[in-house]
CSV table of C-alpha atoms in Angstrom, one decimal:
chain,number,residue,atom,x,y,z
A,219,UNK,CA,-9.1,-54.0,-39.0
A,220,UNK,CA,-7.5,-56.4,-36.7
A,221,UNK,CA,-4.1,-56.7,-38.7
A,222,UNK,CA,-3.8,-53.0,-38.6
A,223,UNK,CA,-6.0,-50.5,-36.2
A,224,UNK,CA,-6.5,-52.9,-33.3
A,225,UNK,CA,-2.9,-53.1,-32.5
A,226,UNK,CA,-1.8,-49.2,-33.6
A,227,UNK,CA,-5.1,-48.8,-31.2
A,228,UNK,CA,-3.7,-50.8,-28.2
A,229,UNK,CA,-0.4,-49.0,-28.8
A,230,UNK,CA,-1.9,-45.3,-28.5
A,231,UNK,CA,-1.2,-43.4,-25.4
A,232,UNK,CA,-5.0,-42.2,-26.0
A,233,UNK,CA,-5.9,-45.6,-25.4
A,234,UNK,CA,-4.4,-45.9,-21.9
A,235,UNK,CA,-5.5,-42.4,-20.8
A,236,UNK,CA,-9.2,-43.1,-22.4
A,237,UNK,CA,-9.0,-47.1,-20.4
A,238,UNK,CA,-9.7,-45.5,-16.5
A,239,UNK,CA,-12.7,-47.1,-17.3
A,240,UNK,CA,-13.6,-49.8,-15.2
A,241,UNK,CA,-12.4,-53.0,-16.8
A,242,UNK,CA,-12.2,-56.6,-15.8
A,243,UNK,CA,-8.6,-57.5,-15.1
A,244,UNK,CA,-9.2,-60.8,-17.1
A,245,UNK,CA,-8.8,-58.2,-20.1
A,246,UNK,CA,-6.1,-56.1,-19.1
A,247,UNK,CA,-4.3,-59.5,-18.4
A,248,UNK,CA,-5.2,-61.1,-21.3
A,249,UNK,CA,-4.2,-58.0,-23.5
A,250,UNK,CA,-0.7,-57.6,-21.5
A,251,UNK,CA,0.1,-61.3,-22.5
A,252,UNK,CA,-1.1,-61.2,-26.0
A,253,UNK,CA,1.6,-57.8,-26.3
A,254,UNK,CA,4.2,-60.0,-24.4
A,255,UNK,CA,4.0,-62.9,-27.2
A,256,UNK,CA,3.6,-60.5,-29.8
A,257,UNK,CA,7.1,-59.3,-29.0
A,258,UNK,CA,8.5,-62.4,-28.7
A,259,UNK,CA,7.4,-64.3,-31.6
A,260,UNK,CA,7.1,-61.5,-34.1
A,261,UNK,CA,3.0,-62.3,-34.5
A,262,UNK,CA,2.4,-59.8,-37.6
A,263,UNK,CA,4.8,-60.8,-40.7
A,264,UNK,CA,4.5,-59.0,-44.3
A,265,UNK,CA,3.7,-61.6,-47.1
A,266,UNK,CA,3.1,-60.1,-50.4
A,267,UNK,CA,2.8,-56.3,-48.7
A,268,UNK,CA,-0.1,-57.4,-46.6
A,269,UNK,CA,0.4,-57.9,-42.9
A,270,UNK,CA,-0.6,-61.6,-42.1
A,271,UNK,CA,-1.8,-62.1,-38.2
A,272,UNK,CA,-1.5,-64.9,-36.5
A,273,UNK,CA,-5.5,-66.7,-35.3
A,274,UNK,CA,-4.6,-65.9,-31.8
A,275,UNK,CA,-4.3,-62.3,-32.5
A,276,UNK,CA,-7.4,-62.6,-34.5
A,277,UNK,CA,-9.2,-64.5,-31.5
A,278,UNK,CA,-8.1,-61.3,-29.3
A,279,UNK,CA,-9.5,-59.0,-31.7
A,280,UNK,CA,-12.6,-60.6,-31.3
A,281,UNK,CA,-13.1,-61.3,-27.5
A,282,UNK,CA,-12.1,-57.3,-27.4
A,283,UNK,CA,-14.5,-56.7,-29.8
A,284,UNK,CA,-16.9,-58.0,-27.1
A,285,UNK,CA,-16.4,-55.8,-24.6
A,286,UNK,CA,-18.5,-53.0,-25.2
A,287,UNK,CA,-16.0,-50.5,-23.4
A,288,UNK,CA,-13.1,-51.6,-25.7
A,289,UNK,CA,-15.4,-51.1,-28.4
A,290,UNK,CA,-16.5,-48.1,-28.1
A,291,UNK,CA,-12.8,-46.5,-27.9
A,292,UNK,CA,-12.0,-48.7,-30.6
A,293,UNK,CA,-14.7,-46.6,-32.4
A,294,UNK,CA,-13.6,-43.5,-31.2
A,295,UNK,CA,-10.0,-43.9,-32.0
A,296,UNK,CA,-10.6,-45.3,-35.5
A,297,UNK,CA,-12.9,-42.7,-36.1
A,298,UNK,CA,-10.2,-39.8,-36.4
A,299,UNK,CA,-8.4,-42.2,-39.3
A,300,UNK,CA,-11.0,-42.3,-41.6
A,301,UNK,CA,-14.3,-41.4,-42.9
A,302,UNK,CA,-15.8,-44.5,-42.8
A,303,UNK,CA,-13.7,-46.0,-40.2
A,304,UNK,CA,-16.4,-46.2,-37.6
A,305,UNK,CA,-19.1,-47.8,-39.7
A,306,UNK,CA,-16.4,-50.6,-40.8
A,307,UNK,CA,-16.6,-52.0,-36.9
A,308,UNK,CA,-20.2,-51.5,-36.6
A,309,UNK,CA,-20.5,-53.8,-39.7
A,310,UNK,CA,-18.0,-56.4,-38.5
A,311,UNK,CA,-19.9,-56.4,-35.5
A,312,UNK,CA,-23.4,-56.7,-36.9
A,313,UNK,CA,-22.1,-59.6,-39.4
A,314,UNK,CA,-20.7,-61.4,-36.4
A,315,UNK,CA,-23.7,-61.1,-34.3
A,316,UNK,CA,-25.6,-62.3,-38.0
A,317,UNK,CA,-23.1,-65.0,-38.2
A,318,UNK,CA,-23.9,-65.9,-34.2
A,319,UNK,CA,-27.9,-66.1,-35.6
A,320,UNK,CA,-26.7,-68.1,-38.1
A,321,UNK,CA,-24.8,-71.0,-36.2
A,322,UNK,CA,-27.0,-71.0,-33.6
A,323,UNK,CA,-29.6,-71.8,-36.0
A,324,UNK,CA,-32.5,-69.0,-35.6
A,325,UNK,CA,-35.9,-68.9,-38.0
A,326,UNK,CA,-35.3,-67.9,-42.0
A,327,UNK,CA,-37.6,-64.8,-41.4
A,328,UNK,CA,-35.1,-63.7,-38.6
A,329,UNK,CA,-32.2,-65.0,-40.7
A,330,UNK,CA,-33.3,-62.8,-43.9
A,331,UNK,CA,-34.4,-59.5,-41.6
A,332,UNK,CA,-30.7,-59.2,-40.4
A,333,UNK,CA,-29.3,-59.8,-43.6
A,334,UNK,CA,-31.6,-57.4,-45.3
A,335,UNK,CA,-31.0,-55.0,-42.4
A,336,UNK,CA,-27.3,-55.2,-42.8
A,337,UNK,CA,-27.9,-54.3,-46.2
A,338,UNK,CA,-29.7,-51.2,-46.0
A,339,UNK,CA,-27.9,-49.9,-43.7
A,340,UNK,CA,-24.1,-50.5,-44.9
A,341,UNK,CA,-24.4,-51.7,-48.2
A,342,UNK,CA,-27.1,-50.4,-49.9
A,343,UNK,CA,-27.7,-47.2,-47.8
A,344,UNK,CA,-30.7,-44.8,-48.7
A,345,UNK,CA,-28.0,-42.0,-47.2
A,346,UNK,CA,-25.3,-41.2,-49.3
A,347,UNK,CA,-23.1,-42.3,-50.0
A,348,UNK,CA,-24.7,-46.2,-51.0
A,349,UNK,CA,-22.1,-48.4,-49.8
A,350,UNK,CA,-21.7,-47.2,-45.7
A,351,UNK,CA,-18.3,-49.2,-45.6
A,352,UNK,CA,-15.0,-49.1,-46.7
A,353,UNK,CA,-15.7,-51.9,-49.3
A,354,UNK,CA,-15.0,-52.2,-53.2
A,355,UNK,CA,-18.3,-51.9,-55.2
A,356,UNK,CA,-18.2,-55.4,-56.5
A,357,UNK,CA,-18.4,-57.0,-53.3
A,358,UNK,CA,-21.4,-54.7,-52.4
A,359,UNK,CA,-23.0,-55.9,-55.9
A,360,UNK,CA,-21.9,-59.5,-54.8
A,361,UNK,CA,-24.0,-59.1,-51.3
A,362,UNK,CA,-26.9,-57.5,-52.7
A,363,UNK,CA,-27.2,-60.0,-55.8
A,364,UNK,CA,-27.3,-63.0,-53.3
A,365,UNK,CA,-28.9,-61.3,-50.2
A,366,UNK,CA,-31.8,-64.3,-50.5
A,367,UNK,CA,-28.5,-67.0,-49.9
A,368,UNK,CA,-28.9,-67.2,-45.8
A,369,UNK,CA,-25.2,-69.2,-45.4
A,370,UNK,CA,-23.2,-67.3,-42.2
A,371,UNK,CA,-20.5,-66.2,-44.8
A,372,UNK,CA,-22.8,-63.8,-47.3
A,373,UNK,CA,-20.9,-61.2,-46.6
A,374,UNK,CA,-17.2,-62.8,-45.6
A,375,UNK,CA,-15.2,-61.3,-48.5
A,376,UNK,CA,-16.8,-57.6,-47.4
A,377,UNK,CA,-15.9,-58.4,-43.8
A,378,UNK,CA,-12.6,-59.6,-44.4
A,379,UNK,CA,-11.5,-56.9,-47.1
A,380,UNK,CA,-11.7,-54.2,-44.9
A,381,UNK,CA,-8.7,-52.6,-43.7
């Protein structure tokens, strides 16, 4: 998501028109130097027909993925590209705030109710379709095999696969 909707996002003239929103200038700023550098040092480069971003572009992605406003026309901009488009941030967001859980070292029973929550709702849905998330079915097998494994990075390959 970050290699490829974030930045077609930020690019949109729907973004600017949607962003009269109040926002603190610390992100505008922030977002008008990360475009500056990304023109200068040509940030995104294609290896093997992926597009590789650079960690500061990644770090962006997240910190924007904090503000709820930027989120939520993040949502609504992805959500005309595809069907599942808009679930895929809700799980990147809901595996970061497990991740958080993790790291900042809450109780097991916590621990397991977000991971089997994450689980019901995007990867083993009781709504079709199963899987919730633009995800092959082999990392969805992978989650649900080792759901009872409570390390931060159950679900990194699901998180980082999606595009």
């Amino acid at each position: 998501m970050e290699r490829k909707w974030l930045p077609m996002f930020l690019a949109s003239p729907e973004f600017a028109e949607r962003h009269h929103i109040q926002v603190q200038m610390q992100d505008i700023v922030q977002d008008h130097m990360l475009q500056k550098s990304r023109k200068k040092s040509d940030a995104l480069k294609l290896l093997d027909n992926k597009w590789v971003s650079s960690s500061k572009e990644i770090i962006a992605f997240r910190r924007a993925l904090l503000n709820p406003v930027t989120v939520f026309q993040f949502q609504q901009f992805v959500s005309l590209k595809g069907k599942l488009m808009e679930n895929n941030i809700t799980f990147w967001l809901e595996v970061q705030k497990y991740k958080d859980m993790c790291h900042s070292r809450d109780s097991e029973e916590c621990i397991q109710n977000k991971i089997s929550s994450i689980i019901n709702c995007f990867i083993n849905s009781s709504i079709p379709p199963t899987v919730q998330v633009d995800i092959p079915s082999e990392y969805a097998n992978k989650i649900i095999n080792h759901m009872q494994e409570q390390g931060p990075y159950i679900f990194r390959e699901a998180q980082v696969c999606e595009e």
